[in-house]
Amino acid sequence: MKILFITHSFNSLSQRLYCELTGRGHQVSIEFDISDSVTEEAVALFQPELIIAPFLKRAIPESIWSRHRCLIVHPGVPGDRGPSALDWAIQRGVDEWGVTVLQAEAEMDAGPVWASANFPMAATRKASLYRNQVTEAAVRAVLKAVERVAAGDFEPQRVPGKPHELMKQSDRHIDWQTDCSALVLAKLNAADGFPGVADSLFGQPCHLFDAWPEATLRGVPGTVLGWRETAICRATPDGAVWIGHVKRPGGIKLPATLAFPEATDLPELPLAGCWKAADPTWQDIAYEEAAGVGFLSFEFYNGAMSTAQCRRLTEAFRWATTRPTKVIVLRGGSDFWSNGIHLNTIEAADSPADESWANINAIDDLAEAILRCESQLTVAAVGGNTGAGGCFLARATDFVWVRDGVMLNPHYKNMGNLFGSEFWTYLLPPRVGAAGAAAIMRHRLPMTAAESVQLGFYDACLPGPGFAVDVARRAAELAAMPDIGEQLAAKAARRAADEAVKPLAVYRAAELAEMRRNFYGFDPSYHVARYHFVSRSPHSWTPRHLARHRDLDWKVPA
Ligand code: COA
């Protein structure tokens, strides 16, 4: 079927639907929702058999829905209508939620229902719910709806419902004197990653994001008790919570201590016990050990890895290599494994060019430490979406096991034609061939976990449910191999042979020469793209590689 996506952006949900539908032989083209006239033009050019809106912030114009079948993906159960669907569901503490695919009509979300899928609600952040449970349910519901459209004999039914309001900041307000920690966490979770909860810190207005529980610290409710690395801890009547990120008026979302440097005048609240995982508290890097395997988690907000985070993670990794283990598993975070260098901290730096340079060198140091590790076999357990440099950082390990359902974007050019580093020129071509590597970089398209394994880029795609358990079992099996000594020796020999052909330093220098041009050269594309990315600027055109109907040689098939 010829399917046109009308979407606010090509976000992870749209990417997943795109891969699922194209993988089933449908022809999908994409137009960003920029204006009614642009959408009308896209429809005229593509002449789709079906229009799907995976992620829209505005209504589809009547000129389109009255002439074409348009299916809206609504993140709510049948009968739920209106904006802030997930926010209300989280804040009301419902047990079950769902996704409904309904036909666009004049009244928002009131059209007949083509399919729906439910999931048990999880106590997590809105953005996490969206990227995981909502996305999985949306895939099931959209595939079902497309099947029904193709069959031609399905009669979609109307479901009665009443629209709810847009959730306002007054609905999200935190009273630090009376709201217990669980309620504070629920309010912050319902607002993460957008719009956050309007509040104030150090007498200044700001929006709060990225809340973590705290098991032991106590203080006068509402006061900021202190800081740890980039987060701050604030007391509630029955304990405290950590705030990882904040956004000041007119600014961008930043680590809390970067947005409010005065926080570091308060007491530092360091973790006892090195990298070892502690009780619930703010801990972005945590280490555990079992059955000869070291597990290193790095829960970096949005998968973004700043210079300081890369350096601390390198230190933690080097420390992990000194442990009496045979395997190290790099777990990444629960939502993202890694999205490469931290574009927000770069944007906020006095010299974004210098900070980009420092950050890419710091992430390359980490990749190099992984590549040069001879004391353990290394595994990347990619359980969350991964983009750009993060995809190649994972490939620096000996084995990459990826969770089915994860979306990968192993390319850089979408960020202002960035060349990329993280040793991708060493790591990618042997896996997919020189032409394959060039195609991945040029096409700039998302890839599913299964595709990454079919291409030979990653090593195994493991089922979603039970992924962590499966990884632990497989890693323990590796560690228990009777010939683990020989395996490690063979790994060291392979690295030495590669080094003799072309040293890692040569790959790195060549990549960084290109990156230096991106950061300091005449062409400002990377700086412009980064500014728009971190400012979340609405798109003003759809890139050609997505809007296939705008290809110069596009012809409406006869
Ligand atoms: N630095 C800082 N923030 C980042 C980031 C990065 N490298 N990558 C993602 N984020 C943030 C986004 O700004 C967004 O923030 P929000 O909480 O304010 O919404 C959040 O992570 C989710 O990103 P989004 O783009 O909405 O998610 P997605 O799943 O739709 O897309 C990617 C995933 C990876 C395709 C996309 O985020 C991306 O292109 N990231 C940049 C990758 C990059 O170029 N890295 C630098 C080169 S190594």
XYZ file of C-alpha atoms and ligand atoms in Angstrom:
606
model
C 0.000 0.000 0.000
C 1.160 3.574 -0.633
C 1.129 5.178 2.815
C 1.875 8.803 3.627
C 2.932 9.690 7.165
C 1.963 13.167 8.300
C 3.889 13.746 11.468
C 5.273 16.517 13.647
C 8.710 14.876 13.493
C 10.332 11.582 12.584
C 10.441 10.550 16.236
C 11.174 7.078 17.573
C 7.529 5.953 17.261
C 7.266 7.149 13.644
C 10.628 5.518 12.895
C 9.479 2.203 14.298
C 6.198 2.302 12.327
C 8.122 3.266 9.188
C 10.427 0.241 9.590
C 7.579 -2.146 10.415
C 5.495 -1.041 7.411
C 8.322 -0.845 4.848
C 9.541 -4.228 6.149
C 6.113 -5.627 5.163
C 6.437 -4.246 1.657
C 4.434 -1.036 2.011
C 5.718 2.081 0.300
C 5.963 4.813 2.938
C 6.744 8.469 2.348
C 6.868 11.138 5.042
C 5.815 14.766 5.254
C 6.328 16.843 8.371
C 3.272 18.759 9.541
C 4.500 22.204 8.591
C 1.363 23.848 7.190
C -1.927 22.776 5.659
C -0.834 23.830 2.175
C 2.421 21.806 2.402
C 0.480 18.749 3.553
C -2.029 19.212 0.712
C 0.873 19.406 -1.746
C 2.388 16.190 -0.338
C -0.929 14.384 -0.697
C -1.292 15.608 -4.291
C 2.242 14.495 -5.165
C 2.138 11.079 -3.501
C -1.549 10.208 -3.980
C -1.477 7.845 -1.020
C -3.920 4.988 -0.511
C -3.769 5.650 3.215
C -2.561 8.504 5.423
C -1.253 7.767 8.903
C -0.499 10.411 11.532
C 1.821 8.736 14.079
C 2.639 11.917 16.040
C 0.711 15.115 15.417
C 0.366 18.283 17.450
C -2.331 19.849 15.220
C -5.473 18.635 13.528
C -5.368 17.347 9.942
C -7.105 19.868 7.633
C -10.604 19.027 6.455
C -9.430 19.385 2.840
C -7.475 16.179 3.449
C -9.514 14.049 5.860
C -12.709 14.630 3.886
C -11.087 13.143 0.720
C -8.611 10.568 2.050
C -8.720 8.008 4.805
C -6.500 9.414 7.573
C -5.691 7.303 10.629
C -4.542 9.014 13.804
C -2.404 7.218 16.380
C -3.781 8.389 19.723
C -1.877 7.436 22.906
C -5.023 6.583 24.836
C -7.599 3.823 25.181
C -10.721 3.854 22.948
C -12.984 6.662 24.091
C -10.103 8.736 25.470
C -9.998 12.061 23.642
C -7.933 15.204 23.645
C -4.421 16.313 24.531
C -2.198 15.245 27.477
C -3.547 11.680 27.252
C -0.492 10.066 28.812
C 0.001 12.839 31.370
C -3.526 12.304 32.755
C -3.185 8.523 32.721
C 0.093 8.632 34.694
C -1.068 11.278 37.125
C -4.370 9.450 37.764
C -2.479 6.213 38.375
C -4.537 4.037 35.983
C -3.666 0.318 35.914
C -4.025 -0.197 32.201
C -3.643 2.116 29.236
C -3.550 1.799 25.478
C -3.201 3.179 21.977
C -6.115 3.744 19.605
C -5.963 4.125 15.834
C -8.941 6.192 14.762
C -10.112 7.944 11.651
C -9.643 11.716 11.495
C -12.806 13.799 11.501
C -13.832 17.317 12.516
C -13.938 16.535 16.227
C -10.543 15.646 17.683
C -10.033 11.907 18.446
C -13.769 11.239 18.033
C -13.684 9.356 14.725
C -14.427 5.649 14.249
C -11.865 3.266 15.718
C -9.909 1.018 13.335
C -7.848 -0.791 15.975
C -6.510 -0.476 19.510
C -4.027 -2.219 21.778
C -3.657 -2.088 25.545
C -0.748 -2.470 27.962
C -0.352 -2.651 31.740
C 0.664 0.738 33.090
C 4.203 1.095 34.472
C 5.364 3.558 37.125
C 7.777 5.373 34.874
C 8.399 8.628 33.072
C 6.033 9.735 30.321
C 8.797 9.766 27.694
C 9.866 6.270 28.713
C 6.292 4.991 28.548
C 5.976 6.539 25.095
C 9.199 4.997 23.769
C 8.416 1.544 25.142
C 4.848 0.477 26.010
C 3.108 3.060 23.789
C 5.357 2.307 20.827
C 4.852 -1.468 21.113
C 1.067 -1.023 21.387
C 1.066 1.461 18.479
C 2.865 -1.060 16.267
C 0.269 -3.734 17.069
C -2.664 -1.370 16.543
C -1.376 0.251 13.341
C -0.500 -3.090 11.731
C -3.968 -4.356 12.590
C -5.603 -1.192 11.180
C -3.573 -1.398 7.952
C -4.562 -5.046 7.572
C -8.215 -4.083 8.031
C -7.973 -1.261 5.503
C -6.361 -3.637 3.005
C -9.035 -6.285 3.579
C -11.686 -3.711 2.736
C -14.511 -5.333 4.692
C -13.957 -3.858 8.165
C -16.494 -1.393 9.558
C -14.796 0.886 12.125
C -17.006 1.636 15.115
C -17.479 4.857 17.020
C -16.669 4.710 20.728
C -18.373 7.232 23.022
C -16.078 9.470 25.034
C -15.567 12.907 26.484
C -12.508 15.036 25.652
C -10.199 16.029 28.479
C -8.381 19.313 28.763
C -4.753 20.048 28.049
C -3.005 19.441 31.369
C -2.018 22.815 32.781
C 0.905 23.661 35.036
C -1.596 24.271 37.834
C -2.529 20.545 37.553
C 1.121 19.628 37.896
C 2.010 21.987 40.760
C 4.217 20.505 43.488
C 3.658 21.641 47.070
C 7.018 20.835 48.640
C 5.576 21.305 52.148
C 2.854 18.684 51.802
C 3.438 16.446 48.735
C 5.148 13.187 49.709
C 8.091 11.881 47.672
C 5.928 9.391 45.756
C 3.554 12.150 44.667
C 6.422 14.463 43.687
C 7.929 11.657 41.601
C 4.537 10.907 39.958
C 4.037 14.577 39.049
C 7.531 14.879 37.616
C 7.218 11.565 35.758
C 3.932 12.681 34.160
C 5.690 15.775 32.770
C 8.966 14.222 31.552
C 10.525 14.911 28.943
C 7.980 17.653 28.059
C 6.854 20.125 29.422
C 8.412 19.517 32.864
C 6.952 20.902 36.080
C 7.050 24.676 36.579
C 8.758 25.415 39.903
C 11.594 27.530 41.231
C 15.095 26.898 42.522
C 17.301 29.376 44.371
C 14.501 31.939 43.959
C 14.533 31.593 40.140
C 11.708 30.163 38.005
C 12.468 26.968 36.114
C 10.981 23.689 34.898
C 12.040 20.454 36.575
C 12.787 17.134 34.839
C 14.509 13.823 35.423
C 13.394 12.885 38.962
C 15.042 10.072 40.935
C 13.998 8.587 44.305
C 16.214 8.955 47.385
C 16.218 6.306 50.123
C 17.974 7.915 53.087
C 18.569 11.677 52.923
C 16.201 13.908 54.915
C 15.805 17.646 55.541
C 13.454 20.586 55.859
C 10.741 20.087 53.173
C 11.412 22.143 50.049
C 15.059 22.906 50.772
C 17.822 21.835 48.433
C 20.009 19.555 50.554
C 23.003 19.391 48.274
C 24.346 18.056 45.002
C 26.046 15.053 43.451
C 27.856 15.323 40.107
C 25.138 17.057 38.000
C 22.007 16.491 40.118
C 20.519 18.206 43.147
C 18.618 16.693 46.059
C 15.486 18.382 47.454
C 13.699 17.447 50.665
C 10.012 16.455 50.851
C 7.931 15.895 54.020
C 8.771 12.160 54.037
C 12.239 12.087 52.477
C 13.818 13.611 49.408
C 13.995 13.364 45.623
C 16.761 14.094 43.157
C 16.309 16.458 40.215
C 18.643 15.684 37.341
C 17.707 18.312 34.771
C 16.121 21.749 34.705
C 15.186 24.327 32.109
C 15.372 28.015 32.894
C 13.064 30.489 31.081
C 14.261 30.970 27.506
C 16.978 28.373 28.012
C 17.442 24.729 27.090
C 17.191 21.638 29.262
C 20.455 21.252 31.186
C 21.946 19.174 33.989
C 20.774 20.812 37.227
C 24.184 21.932 38.500
C 25.019 23.424 35.118
C 21.770 25.428 35.027
C 22.242 26.446 38.686
C 25.982 26.511 39.465
C 25.149 28.027 42.891
C 23.949 24.532 43.887
C 27.594 23.519 44.287
C 27.944 26.002 47.201
C 25.729 23.558 49.122
C 27.100 20.338 50.636
C 28.322 17.731 48.188
C 26.534 14.413 48.766
C 28.928 11.843 47.268
C 28.138 8.160 47.021
C 29.994 5.859 49.309
C 31.392 2.698 47.724
C 33.015 3.662 44.441
C 30.907 2.563 41.433
C 28.955 -0.149 43.261
C 25.183 0.078 42.839
C 23.580 1.661 45.923
C 20.080 1.936 47.425
C 17.607 4.079 45.486
C 19.395 7.365 44.989
C 20.843 9.384 42.131
C 23.548 7.250 40.585
C 24.222 7.631 36.872
C 27.032 5.043 36.715
C 26.539 1.807 38.640
C 28.471 -1.462 38.750
C 27.329 -4.942 39.792
C 29.009 -8.318 39.605
C 27.672 -11.885 39.317
C 29.001 -15.216 38.013
C 32.285 -13.806 36.712
C 30.545 -10.952 34.899
C 30.772 -7.226 35.655
C 27.701 -5.176 34.657
C 28.235 -1.478 34.094
C 25.078 0.639 33.734
C 25.133 4.288 32.676
C 21.801 5.988 33.134
C 22.532 9.223 31.271
C 19.450 11.365 30.650
C 18.333 11.009 27.025
C 21.426 8.922 26.316
C 23.501 12.082 25.929
C 27.113 11.696 27.108
C 28.891 14.911 28.109
C 32.665 15.268 28.326
C 32.598 14.755 32.106
C 30.261 11.748 31.837
C 32.483 10.127 29.184
C 35.540 10.661 31.394
C 33.826 9.227 34.470
C 32.529 6.274 32.499
C 36.016 5.613 31.095
C 37.343 5.670 34.658
C 34.605 3.264 35.769
C 35.268 0.986 32.796
C 39.015 0.936 33.495
C 38.251 0.106 37.145
C 35.891 -2.688 36.024
C 38.710 -4.194 33.954
C 40.768 -4.588 37.159
C 38.073 -6.769 38.741
C 38.417 -10.571 38.799
C 35.839 -11.085 36.038
C 35.991 -12.577 32.551
C 33.231 -10.540 30.909
C 32.100 -6.927 31.178
C 28.574 -6.065 30.056
C 27.923 -2.433 29.174
C 24.248 -2.012 29.887
C 23.716 1.661 29.064
C 20.548 3.188 30.485
C 17.018 1.850 30.679
C 15.647 4.083 27.913
C 18.665 4.785 25.752
C 21.950 2.961 25.431
C 23.682 6.080 24.131
C 22.972 8.941 21.743
C 26.581 10.100 21.485
C 28.009 13.432 22.538
C 25.882 15.743 24.673
C 24.521 18.390 22.336
C 22.858 20.417 25.138
C 25.978 20.852 27.281
C 27.848 21.700 24.077
C 25.248 24.331 23.198
C 25.511 25.848 26.689
C 29.329 26.081 26.634
C 31.179 29.385 26.177
C 32.725 27.873 23.052
C 30.492 25.159 21.574
C 33.270 24.351 19.078
C 35.816 23.722 21.854
C 33.290 21.761 23.903
C 32.370 19.641 20.856
C 36.054 18.887 20.428
C 36.523 17.986 24.098
C 33.383 15.815 24.055
C 34.271 13.875 20.911
C 37.760 13.236 22.263
C 36.337 12.054 25.580
C 33.921 9.621 23.899
C 36.713 8.414 21.599
C 38.875 7.764 24.684
C 36.076 5.593 26.057
C 35.680 3.729 22.752
C 39.435 3.208 22.628
C 39.542 1.886 26.202
C 36.849 -0.660 25.247
C 38.627 -1.615 22.020
C 41.955 -2.088 23.820
C 40.545 -4.117 26.726
C 42.380 -7.463 26.785
C 41.497 -8.700 30.267
C 37.797 -9.376 29.630
C 35.425 -10.105 26.773
C 33.124 -7.131 26.402
C 29.423 -7.064 25.573
C 27.114 -4.164 24.781
C 23.591 -5.053 25.939
C 21.600 -2.538 23.916
C 18.235 -2.500 25.641
C 17.288 1.068 24.711
C 17.255 3.167 21.541
C 20.655 4.233 20.327
C 21.759 6.879 17.878
C 24.776 8.315 16.114
C 28.025 7.811 18.062
C 26.225 5.590 20.575
C 25.723 2.919 17.889
C 29.460 2.732 17.204
C 30.448 2.970 20.855
C 28.392 -0.208 21.330
C 30.169 -1.798 18.349
C 33.529 -1.183 20.073
C 32.686 -4.184 22.287
C 33.258 -7.794 21.231
C 29.558 -8.703 21.171
C 26.535 -6.485 20.684
C 23.229 -7.983 21.823
C 20.263 -5.790 21.065
C 16.724 -5.985 22.393
C 14.030 -6.625 19.788
C 12.063 -3.390 19.397
C 15.032 -1.061 19.871
C 15.479 1.608 17.169
C 18.972 2.351 15.925
C 20.235 5.335 13.972
C 23.834 4.427 13.100
C 24.658 7.579 11.135
C 25.629 11.183 11.812
C 24.705 13.332 8.845
C 21.332 14.426 10.217
C 23.259 16.605 12.659
C 24.427 19.185 10.105
C 26.473 16.754 8.006
C 28.602 15.665 10.918
C 31.285 13.205 9.765
C 31.294 11.257 13.037
C 34.023 9.524 15.010
C 33.960 6.785 17.707
C 36.105 4.682 15.309
C 33.152 4.053 12.986
C 35.518 3.941 9.996
C 37.276 1.000 11.689
C 34.193 -0.706 13.092
C 31.508 -0.485 10.406
C 33.063 -1.526 7.045
C 34.280 -4.977 8.167
C 30.749 -5.748 9.309
C 28.707 -4.535 6.357
C 31.291 -3.957 3.596
C 32.546 -0.608 2.323
C 29.505 -0.084 0.081
C 27.143 -1.096 2.904
C 28.816 1.366 5.283
C 28.591 4.160 2.712
C 24.900 3.369 2.130
C 24.048 3.401 5.858
C 25.777 6.750 6.287
C 24.227 8.244 3.152
C 20.647 7.016 3.575
C 20.421 8.283 7.193
C 17.495 5.977 7.909
C 16.572 4.221 11.128
C 17.235 0.524 11.515
C 15.441 -2.034 13.645
C 17.308 -4.364 15.980
C 16.504 -7.311 13.702
C 17.825 -5.463 10.630
C 21.080 -4.608 12.402
C 21.681 -8.320 12.969
C 20.617 -9.318 9.434
C 23.156 -6.805 8.106
C 25.867 -8.218 10.365
C 26.329 -4.912 12.180
C 25.242 -6.286 15.563
C 25.485 -9.875 16.741
C 22.202 -10.994 18.290
C 18.639 -9.721 18.577
C 17.068 -10.970 21.816
C 13.354 -10.937 22.640
C 12.087 -7.874 24.502
C 10.567 -9.556 27.551
C 13.315 -11.004 29.730
C 16.105 -9.186 27.873
C 18.100 -8.373 31.045
C 17.821 -11.956 32.319
C 18.787 -13.359 28.927
C 21.822 -11.055 28.744
C 22.971 -12.069 32.237
C 22.628 -15.758 31.365
C 24.483 -15.458 28.068
C 27.242 -13.366 29.663
C 27.647 -15.912 32.475
C 27.941 -18.649 29.833
C 30.686 -16.680 28.096
C 32.532 -16.202 31.391
C 32.260 -19.917 32.159
C 33.624 -21.091 28.787
C 36.382 -23.606 29.464
C 38.557 -21.946 26.796
C 37.978 -18.373 27.972
C 41.762 -17.929 28.296
C 42.255 -18.856 24.641
C 39.347 -16.649 23.628
C 40.957 -13.678 25.346
C 44.316 -14.485 23.763
C 42.675 -14.733 20.326
C 40.985 -11.391 20.890
C 44.316 -9.752 21.793
C 45.932 -11.330 18.710
C 43.164 -9.977 16.437
C 43.594 -6.504 17.870
C 47.398 -6.702 17.435
C 46.973 -7.853 13.824
C 44.565 -5.004 13.083
C 46.932 -2.559 14.775
C 49.792 -3.760 12.561
C 47.717 -3.147 9.424
C 46.473 0.270 10.510
C 46.817 1.653 14.046
C 43.721 2.867 15.877
C 45.474 6.226 16.179
C 45.392 6.602 12.395
C 41.651 5.925 12.191
C 41.051 8.331 15.029
C 43.203 11.095 13.572
C 41.474 10.842 10.176
C 37.975 10.967 11.717
C 38.927 13.840 14.001
C 40.399 15.810 11.105
C 36.929 15.715 9.523
C 35.267 16.551 12.843
C 37.610 19.502 13.306
C 36.277 20.855 9.994
C 32.681 20.314 11.226
C 33.409 22.158 14.478
C 35.797 24.924 13.386
C 35.456 25.109 9.580
C 33.699 27.569 7.268
C 30.506 25.531 7.018
C 28.346 26.226 10.105
C 25.818 23.445 9.330
C 26.593 21.410 12.456
C 26.254 24.435 14.755
C 22.980 25.472 13.109
C 21.561 21.926 13.215
C 22.590 21.502 16.855
C 20.980 24.809 17.818
C 17.679 23.766 16.230
C 17.896 20.271 17.718
C 18.461 21.383 21.317
C 15.927 24.234 20.983
C 13.411 21.676 19.655
C 12.618 24.109 16.796
C 9.681 22.971 14.671
C 10.731 21.719 11.254
C 10.316 24.031 8.309
C 10.809 21.390 5.607
C 10.950 17.619 5.300
C 14.347 16.199 4.364
C 14.359 14.658 0.887
C 15.462 11.245 2.125
C 12.151 11.006 4.033
C 9.821 12.847 1.615
C 10.243 10.377 -1.219
C 7.354 12.015 -3.078
C 9.528 15.116 -3.397
C 12.330 13.253 -5.197
C 13.029 15.029 -8.439
C 12.435 11.811 -10.360
C 9.275 10.865 -8.404
C 6.414 9.895 -10.679
C 2.918 9.037 -9.564
C 2.585 5.436 -10.758
C 0.016 5.147 -13.545
N 22.503 15.259 23.157
C 21.559 15.878 23.904
N 20.280 15.541 23.912
C 19.923 14.529 23.116
C 20.831 13.828 22.307
C 22.177 14.220 22.349
N 23.114 13.595 21.640
N 20.169 12.871 21.621
C 18.881 12.952 22.002
N 18.722 13.964 22.892
C 17.491 14.383 23.550
C 16.548 15.175 22.648
O 16.882 16.538 22.645
C 15.221 14.912 23.321
O 15.136 15.768 24.419
P 13.770 16.112 25.183
O 13.835 15.316 26.438
O 13.852 17.564 25.449
O 12.635 15.734 24.295
C 15.367 13.495 23.836
O 16.769 13.222 23.867
C 14.747 12.468 22.948
O 15.218 12.688 21.634
P 14.267 12.587 20.383
O 15.006 13.137 19.212
O 12.933 13.148 20.706
O 14.170 11.001 20.351
P 13.949 10.066 19.173
O 13.915 8.719 19.752
O 12.796 10.508 18.373
O 15.258 10.206 18.229
C 17.655 10.151 17.815
C 16.455 9.584 18.599
C 18.907 9.493 18.339
C 17.491 9.838 16.313
C 17.718 11.680 17.950
O 17.549 12.015 19.315
C 19.020 12.263 17.486
O 19.221 12.456 16.302
N 19.917 12.597 18.457
C 21.181 13.246 18.168
C 22.243 12.225 17.876
C 23.531 12.951 17.520
O 23.607 13.586 16.496
N 24.511 12.865 18.407
C 25.711 13.597 18.222
C 26.706 12.958 17.342
S 27.520 11.615 18.144
